[in-house]
Short mmCIF file of N, CA and C in Angstrom, two decimals:
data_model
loop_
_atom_site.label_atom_id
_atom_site.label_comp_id
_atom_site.label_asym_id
_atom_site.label_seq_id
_atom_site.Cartn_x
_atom_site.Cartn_y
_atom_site.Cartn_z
N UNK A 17 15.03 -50.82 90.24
CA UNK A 17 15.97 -51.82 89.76
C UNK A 17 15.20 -53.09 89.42
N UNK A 18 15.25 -53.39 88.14
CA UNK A 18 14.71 -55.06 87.68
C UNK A 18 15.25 -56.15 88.83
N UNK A 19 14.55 -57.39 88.14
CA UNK A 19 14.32 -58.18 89.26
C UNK A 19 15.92 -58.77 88.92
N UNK A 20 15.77 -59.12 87.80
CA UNK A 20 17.64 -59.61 86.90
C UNK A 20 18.65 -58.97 87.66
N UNK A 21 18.49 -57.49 87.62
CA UNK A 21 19.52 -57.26 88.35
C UNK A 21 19.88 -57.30 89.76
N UNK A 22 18.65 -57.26 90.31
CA UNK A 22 18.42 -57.84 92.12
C UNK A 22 19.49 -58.73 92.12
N UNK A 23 18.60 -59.62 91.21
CA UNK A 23 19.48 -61.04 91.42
C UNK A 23 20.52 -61.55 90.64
N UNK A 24 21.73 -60.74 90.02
CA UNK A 24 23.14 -60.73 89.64
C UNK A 24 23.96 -60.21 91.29
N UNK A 25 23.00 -59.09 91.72
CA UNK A 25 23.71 -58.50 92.95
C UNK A 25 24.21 -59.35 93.67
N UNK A 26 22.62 -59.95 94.54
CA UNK A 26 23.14 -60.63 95.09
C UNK A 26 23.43 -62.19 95.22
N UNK A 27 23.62 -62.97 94.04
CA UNK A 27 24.46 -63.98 93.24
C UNK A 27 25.69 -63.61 94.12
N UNK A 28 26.05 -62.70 92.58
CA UNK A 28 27.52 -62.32 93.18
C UNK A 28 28.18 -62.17 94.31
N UNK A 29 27.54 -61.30 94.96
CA UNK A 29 28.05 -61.21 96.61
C UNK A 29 27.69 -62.18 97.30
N UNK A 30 26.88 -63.15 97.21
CA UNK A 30 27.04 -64.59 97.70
C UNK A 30 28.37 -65.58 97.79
N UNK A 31 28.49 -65.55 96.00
CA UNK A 31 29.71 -66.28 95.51
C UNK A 31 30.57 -65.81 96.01
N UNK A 32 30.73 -64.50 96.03
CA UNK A 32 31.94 -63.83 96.26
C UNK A 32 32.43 -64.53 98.00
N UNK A 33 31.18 -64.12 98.91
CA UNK A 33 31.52 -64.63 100.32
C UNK A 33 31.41 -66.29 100.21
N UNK A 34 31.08 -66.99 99.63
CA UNK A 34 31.21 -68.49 99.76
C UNK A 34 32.74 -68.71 99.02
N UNK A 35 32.84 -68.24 97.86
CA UNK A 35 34.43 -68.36 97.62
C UNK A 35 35.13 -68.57 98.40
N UNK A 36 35.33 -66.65 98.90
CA UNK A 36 36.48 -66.52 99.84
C UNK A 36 36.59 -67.18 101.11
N UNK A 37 35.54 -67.58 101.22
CA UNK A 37 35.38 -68.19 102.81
C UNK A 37 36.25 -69.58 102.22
N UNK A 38 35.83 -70.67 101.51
CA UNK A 38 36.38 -71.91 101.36
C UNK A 38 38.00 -71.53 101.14
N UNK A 39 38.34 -69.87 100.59
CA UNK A 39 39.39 -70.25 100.17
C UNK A 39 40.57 -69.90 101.54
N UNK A 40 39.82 -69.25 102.05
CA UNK A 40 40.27 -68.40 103.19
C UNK A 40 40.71 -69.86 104.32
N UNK A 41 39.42 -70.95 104.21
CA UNK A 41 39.50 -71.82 105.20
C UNK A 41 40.71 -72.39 104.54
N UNK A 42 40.95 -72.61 103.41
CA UNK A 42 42.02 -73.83 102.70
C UNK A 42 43.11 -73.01 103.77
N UNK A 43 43.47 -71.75 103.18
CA UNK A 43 44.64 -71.26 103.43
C UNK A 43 44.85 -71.36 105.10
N UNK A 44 43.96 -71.06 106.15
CA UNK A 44 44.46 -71.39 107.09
C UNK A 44 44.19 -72.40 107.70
N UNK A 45 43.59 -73.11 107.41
CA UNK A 45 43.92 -74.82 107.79
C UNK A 45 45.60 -75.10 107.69
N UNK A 46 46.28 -74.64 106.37
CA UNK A 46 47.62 -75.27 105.71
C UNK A 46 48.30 -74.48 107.18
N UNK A 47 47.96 -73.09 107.39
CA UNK A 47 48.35 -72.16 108.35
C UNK A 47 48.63 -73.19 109.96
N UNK A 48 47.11 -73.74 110.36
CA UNK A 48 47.20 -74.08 111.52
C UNK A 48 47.49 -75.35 111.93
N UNK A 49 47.33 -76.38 110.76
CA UNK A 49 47.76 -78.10 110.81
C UNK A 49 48.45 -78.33 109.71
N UNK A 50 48.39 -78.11 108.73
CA UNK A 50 48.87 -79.25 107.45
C UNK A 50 50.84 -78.61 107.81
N UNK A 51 51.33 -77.12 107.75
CA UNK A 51 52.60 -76.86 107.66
C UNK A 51 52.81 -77.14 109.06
N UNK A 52 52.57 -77.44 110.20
CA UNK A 52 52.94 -77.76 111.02
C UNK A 52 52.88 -78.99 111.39
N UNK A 53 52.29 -79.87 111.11
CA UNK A 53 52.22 -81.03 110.98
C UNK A 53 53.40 -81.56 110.13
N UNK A 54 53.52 -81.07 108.92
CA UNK A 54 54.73 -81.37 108.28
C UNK A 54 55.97 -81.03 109.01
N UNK A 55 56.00 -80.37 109.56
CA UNK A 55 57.55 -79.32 110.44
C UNK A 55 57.95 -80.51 110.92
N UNK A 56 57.06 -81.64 111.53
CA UNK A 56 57.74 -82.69 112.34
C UNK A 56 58.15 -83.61 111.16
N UNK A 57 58.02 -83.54 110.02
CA UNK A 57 58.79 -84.87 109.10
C UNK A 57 60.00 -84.39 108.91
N UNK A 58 60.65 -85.58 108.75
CA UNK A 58 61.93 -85.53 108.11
C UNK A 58 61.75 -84.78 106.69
N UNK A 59 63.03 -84.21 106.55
CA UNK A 59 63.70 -83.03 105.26
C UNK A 59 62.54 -83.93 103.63
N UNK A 60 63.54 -85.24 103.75
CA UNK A 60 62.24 -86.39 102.98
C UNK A 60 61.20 -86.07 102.71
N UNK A 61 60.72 -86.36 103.39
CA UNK A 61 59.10 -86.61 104.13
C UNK A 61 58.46 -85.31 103.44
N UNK A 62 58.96 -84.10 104.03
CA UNK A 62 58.74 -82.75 103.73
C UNK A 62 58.34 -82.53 102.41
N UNK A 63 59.78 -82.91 101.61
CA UNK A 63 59.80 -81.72 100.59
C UNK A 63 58.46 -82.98 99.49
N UNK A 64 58.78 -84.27 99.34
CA UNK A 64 57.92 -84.97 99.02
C UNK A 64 56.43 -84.95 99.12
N UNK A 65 55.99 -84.45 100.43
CA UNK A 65 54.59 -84.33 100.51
C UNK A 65 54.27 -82.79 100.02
N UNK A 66 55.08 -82.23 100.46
CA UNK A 66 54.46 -80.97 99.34
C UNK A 66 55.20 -80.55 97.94
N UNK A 67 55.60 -81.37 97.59
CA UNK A 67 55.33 -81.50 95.84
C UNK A 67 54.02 -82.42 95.41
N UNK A 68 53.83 -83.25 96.10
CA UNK A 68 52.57 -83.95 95.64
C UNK A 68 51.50 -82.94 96.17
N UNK A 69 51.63 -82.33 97.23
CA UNK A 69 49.89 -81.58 97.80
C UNK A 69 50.11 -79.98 96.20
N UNK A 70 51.44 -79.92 95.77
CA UNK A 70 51.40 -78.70 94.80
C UNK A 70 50.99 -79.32 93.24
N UNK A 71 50.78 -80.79 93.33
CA UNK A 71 50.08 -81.06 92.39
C UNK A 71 48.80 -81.52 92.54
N UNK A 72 48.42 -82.07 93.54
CA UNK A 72 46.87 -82.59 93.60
C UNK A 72 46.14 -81.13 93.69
N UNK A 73 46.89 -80.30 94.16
CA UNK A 73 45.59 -78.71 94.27
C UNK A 73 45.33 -78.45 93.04
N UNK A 74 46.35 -78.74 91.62
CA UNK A 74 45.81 -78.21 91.08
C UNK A 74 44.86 -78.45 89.79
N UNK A 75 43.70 -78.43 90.60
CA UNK A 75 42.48 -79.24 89.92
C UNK A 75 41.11 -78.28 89.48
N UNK A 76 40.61 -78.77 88.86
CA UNK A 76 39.44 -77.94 88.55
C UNK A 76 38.67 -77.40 89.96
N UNK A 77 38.62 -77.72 90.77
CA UNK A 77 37.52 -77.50 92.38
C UNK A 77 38.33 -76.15 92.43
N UNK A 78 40.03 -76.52 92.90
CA UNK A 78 40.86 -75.16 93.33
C UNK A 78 40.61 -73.88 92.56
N UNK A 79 40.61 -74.48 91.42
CA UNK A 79 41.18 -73.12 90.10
C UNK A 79 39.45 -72.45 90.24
N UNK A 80 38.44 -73.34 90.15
CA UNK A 80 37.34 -72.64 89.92
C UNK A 80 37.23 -71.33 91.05
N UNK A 81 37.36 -72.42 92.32
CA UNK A 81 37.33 -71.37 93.59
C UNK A 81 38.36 -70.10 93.40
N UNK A 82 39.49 -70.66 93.20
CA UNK A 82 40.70 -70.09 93.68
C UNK A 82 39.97 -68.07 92.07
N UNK A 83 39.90 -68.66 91.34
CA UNK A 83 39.88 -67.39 89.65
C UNK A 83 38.20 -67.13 90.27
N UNK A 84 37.29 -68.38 90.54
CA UNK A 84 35.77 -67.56 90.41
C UNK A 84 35.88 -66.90 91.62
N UNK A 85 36.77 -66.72 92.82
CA UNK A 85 36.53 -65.71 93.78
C UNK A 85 36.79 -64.69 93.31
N UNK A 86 37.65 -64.99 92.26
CA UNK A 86 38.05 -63.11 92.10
C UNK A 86 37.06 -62.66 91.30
N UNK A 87 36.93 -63.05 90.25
CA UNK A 87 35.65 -62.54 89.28
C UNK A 87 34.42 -62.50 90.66
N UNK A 88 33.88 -63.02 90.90
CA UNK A 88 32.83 -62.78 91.81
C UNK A 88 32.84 -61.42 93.04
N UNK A 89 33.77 -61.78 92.92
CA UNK A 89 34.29 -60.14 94.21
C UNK A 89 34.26 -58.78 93.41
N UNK A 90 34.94 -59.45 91.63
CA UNK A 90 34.79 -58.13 90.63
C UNK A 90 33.36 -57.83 90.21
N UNK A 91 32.31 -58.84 90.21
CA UNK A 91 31.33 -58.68 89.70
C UNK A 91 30.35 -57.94 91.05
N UNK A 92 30.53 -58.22 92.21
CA UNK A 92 29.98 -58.19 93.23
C UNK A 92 30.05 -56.25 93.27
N UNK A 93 31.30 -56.29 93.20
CA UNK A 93 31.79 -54.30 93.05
C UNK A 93 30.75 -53.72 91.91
N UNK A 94 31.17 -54.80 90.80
CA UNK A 94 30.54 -53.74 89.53
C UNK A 94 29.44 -53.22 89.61
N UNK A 95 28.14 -54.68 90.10
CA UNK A 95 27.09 -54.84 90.56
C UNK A 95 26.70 -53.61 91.45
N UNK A 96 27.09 -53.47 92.15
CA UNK A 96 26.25 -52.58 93.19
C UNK A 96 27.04 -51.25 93.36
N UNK A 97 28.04 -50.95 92.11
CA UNK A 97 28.80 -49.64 92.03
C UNK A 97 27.80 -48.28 92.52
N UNK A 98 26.87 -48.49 91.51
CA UNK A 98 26.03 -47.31 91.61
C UNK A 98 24.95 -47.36 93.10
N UNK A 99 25.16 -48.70 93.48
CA UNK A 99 23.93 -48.43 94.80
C UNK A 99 24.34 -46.94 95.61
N UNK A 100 23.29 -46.98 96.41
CA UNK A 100 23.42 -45.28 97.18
C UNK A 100 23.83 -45.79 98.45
N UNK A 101 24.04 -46.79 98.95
CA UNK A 101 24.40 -47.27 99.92
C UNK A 101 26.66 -47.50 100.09
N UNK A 102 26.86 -46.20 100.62
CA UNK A 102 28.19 -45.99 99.96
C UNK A 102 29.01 -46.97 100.86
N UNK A 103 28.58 -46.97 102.49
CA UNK A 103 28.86 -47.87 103.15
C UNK A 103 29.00 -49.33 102.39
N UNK A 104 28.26 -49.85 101.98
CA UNK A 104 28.11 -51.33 101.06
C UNK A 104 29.28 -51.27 100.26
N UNK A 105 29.31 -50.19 99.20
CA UNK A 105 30.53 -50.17 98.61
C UNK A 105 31.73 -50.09 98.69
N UNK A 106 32.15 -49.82 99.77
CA UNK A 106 33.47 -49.72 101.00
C UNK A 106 33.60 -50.98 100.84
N UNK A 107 33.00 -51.86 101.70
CA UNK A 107 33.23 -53.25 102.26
C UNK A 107 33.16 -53.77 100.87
N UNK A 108 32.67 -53.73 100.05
CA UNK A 108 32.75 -54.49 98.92
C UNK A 108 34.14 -54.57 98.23
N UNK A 109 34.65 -53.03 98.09
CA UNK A 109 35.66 -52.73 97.36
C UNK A 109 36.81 -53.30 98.15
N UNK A 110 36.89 -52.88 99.97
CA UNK A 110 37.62 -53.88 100.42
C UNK A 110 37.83 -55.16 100.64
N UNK A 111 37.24 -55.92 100.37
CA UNK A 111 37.26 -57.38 100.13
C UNK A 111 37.63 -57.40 99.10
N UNK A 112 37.15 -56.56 97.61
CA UNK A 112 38.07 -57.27 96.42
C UNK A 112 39.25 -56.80 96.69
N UNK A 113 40.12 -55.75 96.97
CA UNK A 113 41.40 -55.39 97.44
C UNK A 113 41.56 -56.53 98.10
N UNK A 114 41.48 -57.16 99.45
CA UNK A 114 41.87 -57.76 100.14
C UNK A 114 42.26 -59.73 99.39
N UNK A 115 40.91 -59.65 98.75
CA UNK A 115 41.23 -61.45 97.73
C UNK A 115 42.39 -61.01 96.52
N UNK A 116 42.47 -59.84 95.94
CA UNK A 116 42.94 -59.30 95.44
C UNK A 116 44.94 -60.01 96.25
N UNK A 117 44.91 -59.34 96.93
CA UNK A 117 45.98 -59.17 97.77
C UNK A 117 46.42 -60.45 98.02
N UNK A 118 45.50 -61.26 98.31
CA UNK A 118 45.85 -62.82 98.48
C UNK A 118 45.93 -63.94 97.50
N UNK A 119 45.28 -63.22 96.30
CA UNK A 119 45.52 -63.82 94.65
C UNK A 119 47.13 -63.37 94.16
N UNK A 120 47.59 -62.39 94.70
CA UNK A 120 48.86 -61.83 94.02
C UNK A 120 49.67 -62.49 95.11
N UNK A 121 49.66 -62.54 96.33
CA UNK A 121 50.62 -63.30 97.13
C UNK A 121 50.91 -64.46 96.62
N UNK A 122 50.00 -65.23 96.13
CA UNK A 122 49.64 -66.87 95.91
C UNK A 122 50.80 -66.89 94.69
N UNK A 123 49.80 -66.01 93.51
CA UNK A 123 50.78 -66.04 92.21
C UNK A 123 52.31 -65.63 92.40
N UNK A 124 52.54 -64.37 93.05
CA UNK A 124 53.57 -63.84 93.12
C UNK A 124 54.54 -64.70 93.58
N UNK A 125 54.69 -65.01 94.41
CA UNK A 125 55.01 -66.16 96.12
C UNK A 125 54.93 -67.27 96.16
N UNK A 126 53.73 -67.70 96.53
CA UNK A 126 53.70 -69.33 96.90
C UNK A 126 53.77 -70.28 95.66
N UNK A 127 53.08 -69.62 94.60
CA UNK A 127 53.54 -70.81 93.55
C UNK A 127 54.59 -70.70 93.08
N UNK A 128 55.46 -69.96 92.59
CA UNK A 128 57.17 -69.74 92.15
C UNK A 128 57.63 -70.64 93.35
N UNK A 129 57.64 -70.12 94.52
CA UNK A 129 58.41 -71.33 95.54
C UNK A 129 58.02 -72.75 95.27
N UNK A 130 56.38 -72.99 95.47
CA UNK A 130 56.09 -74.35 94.83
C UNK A 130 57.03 -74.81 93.25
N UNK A 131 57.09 -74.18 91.93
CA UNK A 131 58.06 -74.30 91.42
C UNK A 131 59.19 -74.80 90.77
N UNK A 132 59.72 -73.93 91.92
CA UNK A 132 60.86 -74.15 92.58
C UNK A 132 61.22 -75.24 93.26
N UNK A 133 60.34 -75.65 94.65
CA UNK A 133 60.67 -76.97 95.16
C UNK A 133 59.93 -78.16 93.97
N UNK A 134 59.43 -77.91 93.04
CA UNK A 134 59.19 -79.41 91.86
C UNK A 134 60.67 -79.39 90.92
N UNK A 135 60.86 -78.24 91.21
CA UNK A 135 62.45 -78.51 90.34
C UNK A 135 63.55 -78.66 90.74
N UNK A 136 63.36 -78.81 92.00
CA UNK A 136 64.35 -79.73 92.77
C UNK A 136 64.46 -80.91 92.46
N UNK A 137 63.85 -81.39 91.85
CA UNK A 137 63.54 -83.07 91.39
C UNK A 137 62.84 -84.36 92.40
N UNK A 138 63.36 -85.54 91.82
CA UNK A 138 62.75 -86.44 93.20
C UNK A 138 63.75 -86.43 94.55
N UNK A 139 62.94 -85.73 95.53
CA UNK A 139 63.46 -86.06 96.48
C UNK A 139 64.46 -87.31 97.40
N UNK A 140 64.59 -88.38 96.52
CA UNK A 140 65.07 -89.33 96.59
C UNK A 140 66.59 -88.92 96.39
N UNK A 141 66.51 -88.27 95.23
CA UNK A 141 67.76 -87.72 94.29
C UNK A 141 67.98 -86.61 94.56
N UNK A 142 67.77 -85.85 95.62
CA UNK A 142 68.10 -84.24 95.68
C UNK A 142 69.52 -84.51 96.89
N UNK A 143 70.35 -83.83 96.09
CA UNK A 143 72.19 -83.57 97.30
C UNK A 143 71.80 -83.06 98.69
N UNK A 144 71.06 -82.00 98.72
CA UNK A 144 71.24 -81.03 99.73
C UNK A 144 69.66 -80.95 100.06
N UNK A 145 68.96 -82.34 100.13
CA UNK A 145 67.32 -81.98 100.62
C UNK A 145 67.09 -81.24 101.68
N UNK A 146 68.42 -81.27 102.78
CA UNK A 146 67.43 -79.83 103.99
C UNK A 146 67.92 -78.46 103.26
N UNK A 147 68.66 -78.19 102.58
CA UNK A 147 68.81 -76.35 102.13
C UNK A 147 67.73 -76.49 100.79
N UNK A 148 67.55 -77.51 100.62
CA UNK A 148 65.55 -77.17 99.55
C UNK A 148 64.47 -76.83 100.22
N UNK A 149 64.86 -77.52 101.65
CA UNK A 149 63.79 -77.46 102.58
C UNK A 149 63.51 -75.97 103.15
N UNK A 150 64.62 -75.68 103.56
CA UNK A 150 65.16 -74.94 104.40
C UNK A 150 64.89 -73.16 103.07
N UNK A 151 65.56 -73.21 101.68
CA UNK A 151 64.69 -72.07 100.83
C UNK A 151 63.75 -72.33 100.78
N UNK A 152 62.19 -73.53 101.10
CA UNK A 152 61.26 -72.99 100.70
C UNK A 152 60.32 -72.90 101.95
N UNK A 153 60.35 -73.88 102.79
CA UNK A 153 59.48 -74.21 103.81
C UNK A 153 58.91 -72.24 105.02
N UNK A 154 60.30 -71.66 105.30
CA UNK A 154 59.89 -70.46 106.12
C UNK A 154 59.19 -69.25 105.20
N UNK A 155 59.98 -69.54 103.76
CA UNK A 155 59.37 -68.73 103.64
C UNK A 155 57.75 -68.48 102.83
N UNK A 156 57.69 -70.04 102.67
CA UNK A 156 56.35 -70.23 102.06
C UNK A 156 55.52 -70.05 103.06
N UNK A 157 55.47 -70.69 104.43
CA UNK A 157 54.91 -70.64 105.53
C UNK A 157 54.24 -69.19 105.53
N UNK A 158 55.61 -68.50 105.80
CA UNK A 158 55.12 -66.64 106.12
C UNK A 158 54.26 -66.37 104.84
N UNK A 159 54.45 -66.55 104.19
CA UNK A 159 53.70 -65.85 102.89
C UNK A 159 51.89 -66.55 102.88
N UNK A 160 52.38 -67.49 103.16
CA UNK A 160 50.80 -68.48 103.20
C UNK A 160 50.00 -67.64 104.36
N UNK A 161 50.42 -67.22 105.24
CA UNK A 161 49.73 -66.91 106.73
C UNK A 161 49.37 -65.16 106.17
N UNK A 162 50.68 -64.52 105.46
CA UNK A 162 49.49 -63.43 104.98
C UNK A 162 48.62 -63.64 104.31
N UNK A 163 48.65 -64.72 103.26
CA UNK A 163 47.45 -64.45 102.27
C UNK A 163 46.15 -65.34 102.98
N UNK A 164 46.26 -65.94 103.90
CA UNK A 164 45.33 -66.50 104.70
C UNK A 164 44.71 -65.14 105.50
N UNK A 165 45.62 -64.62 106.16
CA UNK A 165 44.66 -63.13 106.87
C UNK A 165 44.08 -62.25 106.01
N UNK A 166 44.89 -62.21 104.10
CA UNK A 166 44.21 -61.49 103.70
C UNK A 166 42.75 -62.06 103.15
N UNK A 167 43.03 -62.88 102.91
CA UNK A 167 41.23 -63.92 103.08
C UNK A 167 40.43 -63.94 103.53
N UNK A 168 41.14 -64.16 104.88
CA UNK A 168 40.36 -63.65 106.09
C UNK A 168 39.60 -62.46 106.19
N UNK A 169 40.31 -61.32 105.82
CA UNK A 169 39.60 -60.21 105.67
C UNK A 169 38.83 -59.63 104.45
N UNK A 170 39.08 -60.08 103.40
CA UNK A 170 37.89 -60.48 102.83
C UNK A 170 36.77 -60.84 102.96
N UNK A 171 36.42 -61.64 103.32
CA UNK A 171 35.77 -62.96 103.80
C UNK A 171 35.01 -61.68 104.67
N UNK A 172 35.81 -61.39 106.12
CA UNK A 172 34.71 -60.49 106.75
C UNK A 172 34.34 -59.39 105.75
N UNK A 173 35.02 -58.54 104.62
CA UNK A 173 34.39 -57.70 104.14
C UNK A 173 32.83 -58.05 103.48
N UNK A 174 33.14 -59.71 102.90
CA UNK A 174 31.74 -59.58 101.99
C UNK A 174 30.57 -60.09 103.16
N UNK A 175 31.05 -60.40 104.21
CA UNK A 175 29.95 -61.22 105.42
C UNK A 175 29.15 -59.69 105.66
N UNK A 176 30.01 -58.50 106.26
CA UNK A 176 29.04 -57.60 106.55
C UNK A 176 28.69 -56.91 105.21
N UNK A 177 28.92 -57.14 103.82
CA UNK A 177 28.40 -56.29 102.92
C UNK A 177 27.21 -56.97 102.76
N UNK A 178 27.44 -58.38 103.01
CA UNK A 178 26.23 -59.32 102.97
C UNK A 178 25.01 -58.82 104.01
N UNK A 179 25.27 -58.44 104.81
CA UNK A 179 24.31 -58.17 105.68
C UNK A 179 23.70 -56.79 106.26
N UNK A 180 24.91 -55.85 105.44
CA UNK A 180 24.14 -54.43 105.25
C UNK A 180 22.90 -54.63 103.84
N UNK A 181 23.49 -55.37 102.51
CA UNK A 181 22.71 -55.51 101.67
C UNK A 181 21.05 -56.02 102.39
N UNK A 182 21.46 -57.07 103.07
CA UNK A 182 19.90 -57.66 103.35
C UNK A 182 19.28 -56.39 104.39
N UNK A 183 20.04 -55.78 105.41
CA UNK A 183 19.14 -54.76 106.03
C UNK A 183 18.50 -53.95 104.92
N UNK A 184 19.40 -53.47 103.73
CA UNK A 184 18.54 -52.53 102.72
C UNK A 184 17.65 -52.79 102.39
N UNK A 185 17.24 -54.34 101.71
CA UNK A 185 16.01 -54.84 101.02
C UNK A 185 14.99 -55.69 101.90
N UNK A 186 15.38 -55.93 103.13
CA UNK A 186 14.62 -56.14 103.85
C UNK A 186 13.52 -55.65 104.57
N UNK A 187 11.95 -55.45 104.08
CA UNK A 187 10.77 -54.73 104.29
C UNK A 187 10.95 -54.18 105.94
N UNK A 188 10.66 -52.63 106.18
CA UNK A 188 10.72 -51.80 107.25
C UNK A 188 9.66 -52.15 107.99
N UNK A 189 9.54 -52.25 109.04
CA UNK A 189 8.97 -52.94 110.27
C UNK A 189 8.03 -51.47 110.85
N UNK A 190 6.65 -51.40 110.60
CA UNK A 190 6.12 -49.91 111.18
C UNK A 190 5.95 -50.39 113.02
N UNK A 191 6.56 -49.15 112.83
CA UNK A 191 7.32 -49.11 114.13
C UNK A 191 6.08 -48.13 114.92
N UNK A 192 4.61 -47.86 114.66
CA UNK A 192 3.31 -47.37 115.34
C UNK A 192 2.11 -47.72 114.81
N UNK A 193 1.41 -47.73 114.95
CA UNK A 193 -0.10 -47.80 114.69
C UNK A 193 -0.12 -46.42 113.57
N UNK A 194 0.51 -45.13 113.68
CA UNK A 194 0.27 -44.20 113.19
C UNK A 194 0.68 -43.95 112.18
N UNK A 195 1.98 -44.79 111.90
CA UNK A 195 2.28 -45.00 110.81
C UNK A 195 1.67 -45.38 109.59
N UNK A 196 0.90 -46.75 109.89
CA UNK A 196 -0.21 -47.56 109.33
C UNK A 196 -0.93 -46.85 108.92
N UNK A 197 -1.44 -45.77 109.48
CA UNK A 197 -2.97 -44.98 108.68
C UNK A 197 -2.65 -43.77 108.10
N UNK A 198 -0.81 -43.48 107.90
CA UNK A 198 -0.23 -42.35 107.30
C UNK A 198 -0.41 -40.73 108.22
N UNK A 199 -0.80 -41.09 109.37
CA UNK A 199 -0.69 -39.93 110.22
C UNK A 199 0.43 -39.29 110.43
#
């Protein structure tokens, strides 16, 4: 294998695990402080701060992370399809399934609800601000916490593909003296 392609491999499966990891952390951070932290504001308070956090995310940093994890997880598969190392390709393929899984939750799910609560209007002006609260807050919550575990598991898929790869290319250690002189 050329040296180019060495190093598309493991590019990719780098990116791929630095992606998912930042994206994995976003999602459960929101998981373990930011939606619970909010739980204690008023209905107000609530629906207001996350219409503004559903517009400041969406910025070039998010979108790069959020689209180059997936391409990177796809490139990471394509990359090392043919290696002989079938184990590697497992964990690979499961991690893109798994960001996979947490890209379609996001699209499917959390942003339609996001949405949804911007078209509620200004919170100032909304009739019924706790039943806005109240359709989006449980069930965005639940949906956020799967696609955070599915991140999560991602994330571990490309850590150990990461580190079966380096056992492969990492020079074999002669393990006798006898080895050395081809005995």
């Amino acid at each position: 294998m050329g040296d180019a392609m060495k190093a598309a491999r493991s590019l990719s499966l780098i990116a791929a695990a630095i992606t998912t990891g930042l994206m994995a952390g976003l999602f459960a951070a929101f998981a373990y402080s930011v939606m619970p932290g909010l739980r204690r504001s008023s209905d107000r308070a609530f629906v207001e701060a996350m219409q503004n956090i559903n517009v400041a995310i969406l910025n070039p940093v998010f979108m790069t992370l959020f689209m180059g994890g997936l391409a990177a997880a796809g490139v990471a598969v394509l990359t090392h399809w043919r290696s002989a190392d079938r184990t590697l390709r497992y964990w690979l393929v499961a991690g893109f399934v798994c960001y996979l899984v947490m890209f379609l939750v996001t699209s499917g799910v959390n942003v339609p609800l996001n949405d949804k609560l911007a078209a509620a209007g200004d919170p100032a002006a909304i009739a019924d601000i706790a039943g806005v609260r109240r359709d989006f807050e449980d069930p965005w919550v639940r949906w956020n916490i799967v696609r955070a575990v599915a991140n999560v598991g991602a994330l571990t898929c490309f850590v150990l593909a990461l580190l079966r790869a380096g056992r492969a290319e990492a020079p074999q250690p002669v393990s006798s003296r006898r080895a050395e002189v081809g005995v």
